[in-house]
JSON list of C-alpha atoms in Angstrom, two decimals:
[
{"chain": "A", "resi": 1, "resn": "MET", "atom": "CA", "xyz": [-4.95, -18.21, 87.30]},
{"chain": "A", "resi": 2, "resn": "SER", "atom": "CA", "xyz": [-8.46, -17.62, 85.01]},
{"chain": "A", "resi": 3, "resn": "ILE", "atom": "CA", "xyz": [-10.62, -15.35, 85.02]},
{"chain": "A", "resi": 4, "resn": "ASN", "atom": "CA", "xyz": [-14.51, -17.04, 84.04]},
{"chain": "A", "resi": 5, "resn": "VAL", "atom": "CA", "xyz": [-18.11, -15.91, 83.64]},
{"chain": "A", "resi": 6, "resn": "GLY", "atom": "CA", "xyz": [-19.30, -14.18, 87.39]},
{"chain": "A", "resi": 7, "resn": "HIS", "atom": "CA", "xyz": [-16.39, -13.50, 88.27]},
{"chain": "A", "resi": 8, "resn": "ALA", "atom": "CA", "xyz": [-15.67, -9.45, 88.88]},
{"chain": "A", "resi": 9, "resn": "ALA", "atom": "CA", "xyz": [-13.78, -8.12, 86.38]},
{"chain": "A", "resi": 10, "resn": "PRO", "atom": "CA", "xyz": [-10.20, -6.64, 87.06]},
{"chain": "A", "resi": 11, "resn": "HIS", "atom": "CA", "xyz": [-10.05, -2.88, 87.24]},
{"chain": "A", "resi": 12, "resn": "PHE", "atom": "CA", "xyz": [-6.96, -1.95, 85.19]},
{"chain": "A", "resi": 13, "resn": "SER", "atom": "CA", "xyz": [-5.79, 1.19, 83.72]},
{"chain": "A", "resi": 14, "resn": "LEU", "atom": "CA", "xyz": [-4.29, 1.68, 80.01]},
{"chain": "A", "resi": 15, "resn": "GLN", "atom": "CA", "xyz": [-3.41, 4.12, 77.65]},
{"chain": "A", "resi": 16, "resn": "ASN", "atom": "CA", "xyz": [-5.19, 4.63, 74.31]},
{"chain": "A", "resi": 17, "resn": "GLN", "atom": "CA", "xyz": [-4.12, 4.81, 70.82]},
{"chain": "A", "resi": 18, "resn": "ASN", "atom": "CA", "xyz": [-4.63, 8.66, 71.29]},
{"chain": "A", "resi": 19, "resn": "ASP", "atom": "CA", "xyz": [-2.39, 8.48, 74.45]},
{"chain": "A", "resi": 20, "resn": "ASN", "atom": "CA", "xyz": [-5.40, 8.96, 76.95]},
{"chain": "A", "resi": 21, "resn": "THR", "atom": "CA", "xyz": [-6.02, 6.89, 80.14]},
{"chain": "A", "resi": 22, "resn": "PHE", "atom": "CA", "xyz": [-8.24, 4.49, 79.77]},
{"chain": "A", "resi": 23, "resn": "ASN", "atom": "CA", "xyz": [-9.02, 3.43, 83.25]},
{"chain": "A", "resi": 24, "resn": "LEU", "atom": "CA", "xyz": [-12.30, 0.84, 83.33]},
{"chain": "A", "resi": 25, "resn": "GLN", "atom": "CA", "xyz": [-13.89, 1.51, 86.88]},
{"chain": "A", "resi": 26, "resn": "GLU", "atom": "CA", "xyz": [-15.05, 5.27, 84.93]},
{"chain": "A", "resi": 27, "resn": "HIS", "atom": "CA", "xyz": [-17.22, 2.32, 82.95]},
{"chain": "A", "resi": 28, "resn": "ILE", "atom": "CA", "xyz": [-18.32, 0.15, 84.80]},
{"chain": "A", "resi": 29, "resn": "GLY", "atom": "CA", "xyz": [-22.18, 0.66, 85.36]},
{"chain": "A", "resi": 30, "resn": "LYS", "atom": "CA", "xyz": [-22.58, 3.00, 82.07]},
{"chain": "A", "resi": 31, "resn": "GLN", "atom": "CA", "xyz": [-22.37, 0.68, 79.75]},
{"chain": "A", "resi": 32, "resn": "LYS", "atom": "CA", "xyz": [-21.30, -3.40, 78.67]},
{"chain": "A", "resi": 33, "resn": "LEU", "atom": "CA", "xyz": [-18.15, -3.65, 77.67]},
{"chain": "A", "resi": 34, "resn": "VAL", "atom": "CA", "xyz": [-16.68, -5.59, 74.58]},
{"chain": "A", "resi": 35, "resn": "LEU", "atom": "CA", "xyz": [-12.96, -6.32, 75.95]},
{"chain": "A", "resi": 36, "resn": "TYR", "atom": "CA", "xyz": [-11.14, -8.31, 72.85]},
{"chain": "A", "resi": 37, "resn": "PHE", "atom": "CA", "xyz": [-7.51, -9.41, 73.68]},
{"chain": "A", "resi": 38, "resn": "TYR", "atom": "CA", "xyz": [-6.10, -10.73, 70.85]},
{"chain": "A", "resi": 39, "resn": "PRO", "atom": "CA", "xyz": [-2.09, -11.84, 70.10]},
{"chain": "A", "resi": 40, "resn": "ARG", "atom": "CA", "xyz": [-0.73, -7.84, 66.98]},
{"chain": "A", "resi": 41, "resn": "ASN", "atom": "CA", "xyz": [-2.08, -5.24, 64.73]},
{"chain": "A", "resi": 42, "resn": "GLU", "atom": "CA", "xyz": [-2.30, -6.24, 61.34]},
{"chain": "A", "resi": 43, "resn": "SER", "atom": "CA", "xyz": [-1.79, -10.64, 61.37]},
{"chain": "A", "resi": 44, "resn": "ALA", "atom": "CA", "xyz": [-3.94, -11.19, 59.04]},
{"chain": "A", "resi": 45, "resn": "ILE", "atom": "CA", "xyz": [-6.94, -13.21, 61.53]},
{"chain": "A", "resi": 46, "resn": "CYS", "atom": "CA", "xyz": [-6.70, -10.23, 63.75]},
{"chain": "A", "resi": 47, "resn": "THR", "atom": "CA", "xyz": [-7.51, -7.42, 61.39]},
{"chain": "A", "resi": 48, "resn": "THR", "atom": "CA", "xyz": [-10.47, -9.59, 60.00]},
{"chain": "A", "resi": 49, "resn": "ASP", "atom": "CA", "xyz": [-11.55, -9.63, 63.88]},
{"chain": "A", "resi": 50, "resn": "VAL", "atom": "CA", "xyz": [-11.30, -6.11, 64.01]},
{"chain": "A", "resi": 51, "resn": "CYS", "atom": "CA", "xyz": [-13.02, -5.40, 60.48]},
{"chain": "A", "resi": 52, "resn": "GLU", "atom": "CA", "xyz": [-15.95, -7.86, 62.46]},
{"chain": "A", "resi": 53, "resn": "PHE", "atom": "CA", "xyz": [-16.12, -4.93, 64.87]},
{"chain": "A", "resi": 54, "resn": "ARG", "atom": "CA", "xyz": [-16.11, -1.82, 62.92]},
{"chain": "A", "resi": 55, "resn": "ASP", "atom": "CA", "xyz": [-18.32, -3.72, 60.53]},
{"chain": "A", "resi": 56, "resn": "HIS", "atom": "CA", "xyz": [-20.49, -4.38, 63.33]},
{"chain": "A", "resi": 57, "resn": "PHE", "atom": "CA", "xyz": [-20.22, -1.79, 65.45]},
{"chain": "A", "resi": 58, "resn": "ALA", "atom": "CA", "xyz": [-23.20, 0.20, 65.52]},
{"chain": "A", "resi": 59, "resn": "GLU", "atom": "CA", "xyz": [-25.15, -3.04, 66.49]},
{"chain": "A", "resi": 60, "resn": "TYR", "atom": "CA", "xyz": [-22.49, -3.32, 69.51]},
{"chain": "A", "resi": 61, "resn": "THR", "atom": "CA", "xyz": [-23.60, 0.23, 70.08]},
{"chain": "A", "resi": 62, "resn": "LYS", "atom": "CA", "xyz": [-27.22, -0.76, 70.00]},
{"chain": "A", "resi": 63, "resn": "ALA", "atom": "CA", "xyz": [-26.80, -2.99, 72.08]},
{"chain": "A", "resi": 64, "resn": "GLY", "atom": "CA", "xyz": [-25.48, -0.63, 75.05]},
{"chain": "A", "resi": 65, "resn": "ALA", "atom": "CA", "xyz": [-21.47, -2.24, 74.64]},
{"chain": "A", "resi": 66, "resn": "MET", "atom": "CA", "xyz": [-18.50, -0.44, 74.21]},
{"chain": "A", "resi": 67, "resn": "VAL", "atom": "CA", "xyz": [-15.98, -2.56, 72.34]},
{"chain": "A", "resi": 68, "resn": "ILE", "atom": "CA", "xyz": [-12.09, -2.12, 73.57]},
{"chain": "A", "resi": 69, "resn": "GLY", "atom": "CA", "xyz": [-9.07, -3.70, 71.82]},
{"chain": "A", "resi": 70, "resn": "ILE", "atom": "CA", "xyz": [-6.59, -4.82, 73.31]},
{"chain": "A", "resi": 71, "resn": "ASN", "atom": "CA", "xyz": [-2.42, -6.08, 72.92]},
{"chain": "A", "resi": 72, "resn": "ASP", "atom": "CA", "xyz": [0.85, -5.50, 73.76]},
{"chain": "A", "resi": 73, "resn": "GLY", "atom": "CA", "xyz": [1.44, -2.76, 70.98]},
{"chain": "A", "resi": 74, "resn": "THR", "atom": "CA", "xyz": [2.91, 0.27, 71.00]},
{"chain": "A", "resi": 75, "resn": "ILE", "atom": "CA", "xyz": [0.12, 3.20, 71.15]},
{"chain": "A", "resi": 76, "resn": "GLU", "atom": "CA", "xyz": [1.87, 4.26, 68.51]},
{"chain": "A", "resi": 77, "resn": "SER", "atom": "CA", "xyz": [0.76, 1.36, 66.64]},
{"chain": "A", "resi": 78, "resn": "HIS", "atom": "CA", "xyz": [-2.34, 1.00, 67.33]},
{"chain": "A", "resi": 79, "resn": "LYS", "atom": "CA", "xyz": [-2.77, 4.64, 65.80]},
{"chain": "A", "resi": 80, "resn": "SER", "atom": "CA", "xyz": [-1.22, 3.86, 63.15]},
{"chain": "A", "resi": 81, "resn": "PHE", "atom": "CA", "xyz": [-3.96, 0.39, 63.27]},
{"chain": "A", "resi": 82, "resn": "ALA", "atom": "CA", "xyz": [-6.73, 2.17, 63.31]},
{"chain": "A", "resi": 83, "resn": "GLN", "atom": "CA", "xyz": [-6.66, 4.91, 60.88]},
{"chain": "A", "resi": 84, "resn": "ASN", "atom": "CA", "xyz": [-5.30, 2.05, 58.22]},
{"chain": "A", "resi": 85, "resn": "HIS", "atom": "CA", "xyz": [-8.59, 0.00, 59.35]},
{"chain": "A", "resi": 86, "resn": "HIS", "atom": "CA", "xyz": [-11.04, 3.28, 60.44]},
{"chain": "A", "resi": 87, "resn": "LEU", "atom": "CA", "xyz": [-11.67, 1.45, 63.60]},
{"chain": "A", "resi": 88, "resn": "PRO", "atom": "CA", "xyz": [-14.14, 3.73, 66.00]},
{"chain": "A", "resi": 89, "resn": "PHE", "atom": "CA", "xyz": [-13.38, 2.06, 69.18]},
{"chain": "A", "resi": 90, "resn": "THR", "atom": "CA", "xyz": [-10.75, 2.04, 71.46]},
{"chain": "A", "resi": 91, "resn": "LEU", "atom": "CA", "xyz": [-7.43, 0.48, 71.30]},
{"chain": "A", "resi": 92, "resn": "LEU", "atom": "CA", "xyz": [-5.36, -0.81, 74.62]},
{"chain": "A", "resi": 93, "resn": "SER", "atom": "CA", "xyz": [-1.27, -0.83, 74.75]},
{"chain": "A", "resi": 94, "resn": "ASP", "atom": "CA", "xyz": [-0.93, -3.34, 77.38]},
{"chain": "A", "resi": 95, "resn": "PRO", "atom": "CA", "xyz": [3.20, -3.23, 77.18]},
{"chain": "A", "resi": 96, "resn": "ASP", "atom": "CA", "xyz": [4.04, -5.87, 80.05]},
{"chain": "A", "resi": 97, "resn": "ASN", "atom": "CA", "xyz": [0.74, -7.65, 79.66]},
{"chain": "A", "resi": 98, "resn": "LYS", "atom": "CA", "xyz": [0.40, -6.90, 83.35]},
{"chain": "A", "resi": 99, "resn": "VAL", "atom": "CA", "xyz": [-3.80, -7.07, 81.82]},
{"chain": "A", "resi": 100, "resn": "LEU", "atom": "CA", "xyz": [-4.02, -10.43, 79.69]},
{"chain": "A", "resi": 101, "resn": "LYS", "atom": "CA", "xyz": [-2.44, -11.73, 82.91]},
{"chain": "A", "resi": 102, "resn": "LEU", "atom": "CA", "xyz": [-5.15, -10.42, 85.41]},
{"chain": "A", "resi": 103, "resn": "PHE", "atom": "CA", "xyz": [-7.83, -11.60, 82.43]},
{"chain": "A", "resi": 104, "resn": "GLY", "atom": "CA", "xyz": [-6.33, -14.72, 82.51]},
{"chain": "A", "resi": 105, "resn": "VAL", "atom": "CA", "xyz": [-5.27, -14.57, 79.19]},
{"chain": "A", "resi": 106, "resn": "LYS", "atom": "CA", "xyz": [-3.61, -18.23, 77.90]},
{"chain": "A", "resi": 107, "resn": "ASN", "atom": "CA", "xyz": [-0.45, -18.20, 76.37]},
{"chain": "A", "resi": 108, "resn": "THR", "atom": "CA", "xyz": [-1.16, -20.53, 72.60]},
{"chain": "A", "resi": 109, "resn": "TRP", "atom": "CA", "xyz": [2.85, -22.26, 71.55]},
{"chain": "A", "resi": 110, "resn": "PHE", "atom": "CA", "xyz": [2.82, -20.12, 68.74]},
{"chain": "A", "resi": 111, "resn": "GLY", "atom": "CA", "xyz": [1.71, -16.81, 70.66]},
{"chain": "A", "resi": 112, "resn": "LYS", "atom": "CA", "xyz": [-0.52, -14.44, 73.30]},
{"chain": "A", "resi": 113, "resn": "GLY", "atom": "CA", "xyz": [-3.26, -15.77, 73.14]},
{"chain": "A", "resi": 114, "resn": "ARG", "atom": "CA", "xyz": [-7.37, -14.52, 72.02]},
{"chain": "A", "resi": 115, "resn": "GLU", "atom": "CA", "xyz": [-10.15, -14.17, 74.18]},
{"chain": "A", "resi": 116, "resn": "THR", "atom": "CA", "xyz": [-13.35, -12.18, 74.60]},
{"chain": "A", "resi": 117, "resn": "PHE", "atom": "CA", "xyz": [-14.74, -11.71, 77.80]},
{"chain": "A", "resi": 118, "resn": "ILE", "atom": "CA", "xyz": [-17.86, -9.58, 78.38]},
{"chain": "A", "resi": 119, "resn": "ILE", "atom": "CA", "xyz": [-17.92, -6.93, 81.55]},
{"chain": "A", "resi": 120, "resn": "GLY", "atom": "CA", "xyz": [-21.45, -6.28, 82.74]},
{"chain": "A", "resi": 121, "resn": "LEU", "atom": "CA", "xyz": [-23.21, -3.29, 84.06]},
{"chain": "A", "resi": 122, "resn": "ASP", "atom": "CA", "xyz": [-22.71, -4.82, 87.07]},
{"chain": "A", "resi": 123, "resn": "GLY", "atom": "CA", "xyz": [-18.52, -4.82, 87.18]},
{"chain": "A", "resi": 124, "resn": "LEU", "atom": "CA", "xyz": [-19.41, -9.74, 86.29]},
{"chain": "A", "resi": 125, "resn": "ILE", "atom": "CA", "xyz": [-17.96, -11.44, 84.09]},
{"chain": "A", "resi": 126, "resn": "ALA", "atom": "CA", "xyz": [-21.12, -11.52, 81.57]},
{"chain": "A", "resi": 127, "resn": "TYR", "atom": "CA", "xyz": [-19.30, -13.69, 78.75]},
{"chain": "A", "resi": 128, "resn": "LYS", "atom": "CA", "xyz": [-15.69, -15.39, 77.74]},
{"chain": "A", "resi": 129, "resn": "PHE", "atom": "CA", "xyz": [-14.69, -16.90, 74.74]},
{"chain": "A", "resi": 130, "resn": "ARG", "atom": "CA", "xyz": [-11.82, -18.18, 73.36]},
{"chain": "A", "resi": 131, "resn": "ILE", "atom": "CA", "xyz": [-10.63, -19.07, 69.78]},
{"chain": "A", "resi": 132, "resn": "TYR", "atom": "CA", "xyz": [-7.49, -19.01, 68.09]},
{"chain": "A", "resi": 133, "resn": "TRP", "atom": "CA", "xyz": [-7.64, -19.61, 64.33]},
{"chain": "A", "resi": 134, "resn": "LYS", "atom": "CA", "xyz": [-11.45, -19.65, 63.39]},
{"chain": "A", "resi": 135, "resn": "SER", "atom": "CA", "xyz": [-11.62, -15.68, 61.55]},
{"chain": "A", "resi": 136, "resn": "LYS", "atom": "CA", "xyz": [-14.37, -13.09, 62.84]},
{"chain": "A", "resi": 137, "resn": "ALA", "atom": "CA", "xyz": [-15.91, -15.98, 65.51]},
{"chain": "A", "resi": 138, "resn": "HIS", "atom": "CA", "xyz": [-15.15, -13.49, 68.49]},
{"chain": "A", "resi": 139, "resn": "PRO", "atom": "CA", "xyz": [-16.84, -10.47, 67.02]},
{"chain": "A", "resi": 140, "resn": "LYS", "atom": "CA", "xyz": [-20.23, -12.66, 66.29]},
{"chain": "A", "resi": 141, "resn": "ARG", "atom": "CA", "xyz": [-20.14, -14.95, 69.73]},
{"chain": "A", "resi": 142, "resn": "ALA", "atom": "CA", "xyz": [-19.77, -12.09, 71.16]},
{"chain": "A", "resi": 143, "resn": "LEU", "atom": "CA", "xyz": [-22.71, -9.98, 69.00]},
{"chain": "A", "resi": 144, "resn": "GLU", "atom": "CA", "xyz": [-24.43, -13.08, 69.77]},
{"chain": "A", "resi": 145, "resn": "PHE", "atom": "CA", "xyz": [-24.20, -12.82, 72.88]},
{"chain": "A", "resi": 146, "resn": "LEU", "atom": "CA", "xyz": [-25.44, -9.29, 73.58]},
{"chain": "A", "resi": 147, "resn": "ARG", "atom": "CA", "xyz": [-27.91, -9.76, 71.91]},
{"chain": "A", "resi": 148, "resn": "LYS", "atom": "CA", "xyz": [-30.48, -12.37, 74.09]}
]
């Protein structure tokens, strides 16, 4: 089952790259949330995308948004990935793909899906974007939406 624009964001808690608990409910209403589901740390397209989020991080912040990357990588792999690429945002470890499934992120025949969701201050999905192979599309489209 997929969630769509207008649906309430499913609540979840996951560990971040520093082994701290991130609880979605604690952030709703404080700022917009950009959730970027991506298949793998250090893969070519995913690294290009997260570095694009990094390079425009100030613009996301100016738009009142918090960027959050999510995949099934370990806490240690997220910490290494964040350090290697100087990522200023949160990476969440979803080892059993529970949150991926809650959001209805679709896998492809060759791997985990890549989807971006923006959660508004009201806790509703305000934006949803899915494309697999085109690098920089997720950060670019999310920022365009936030600027509207």
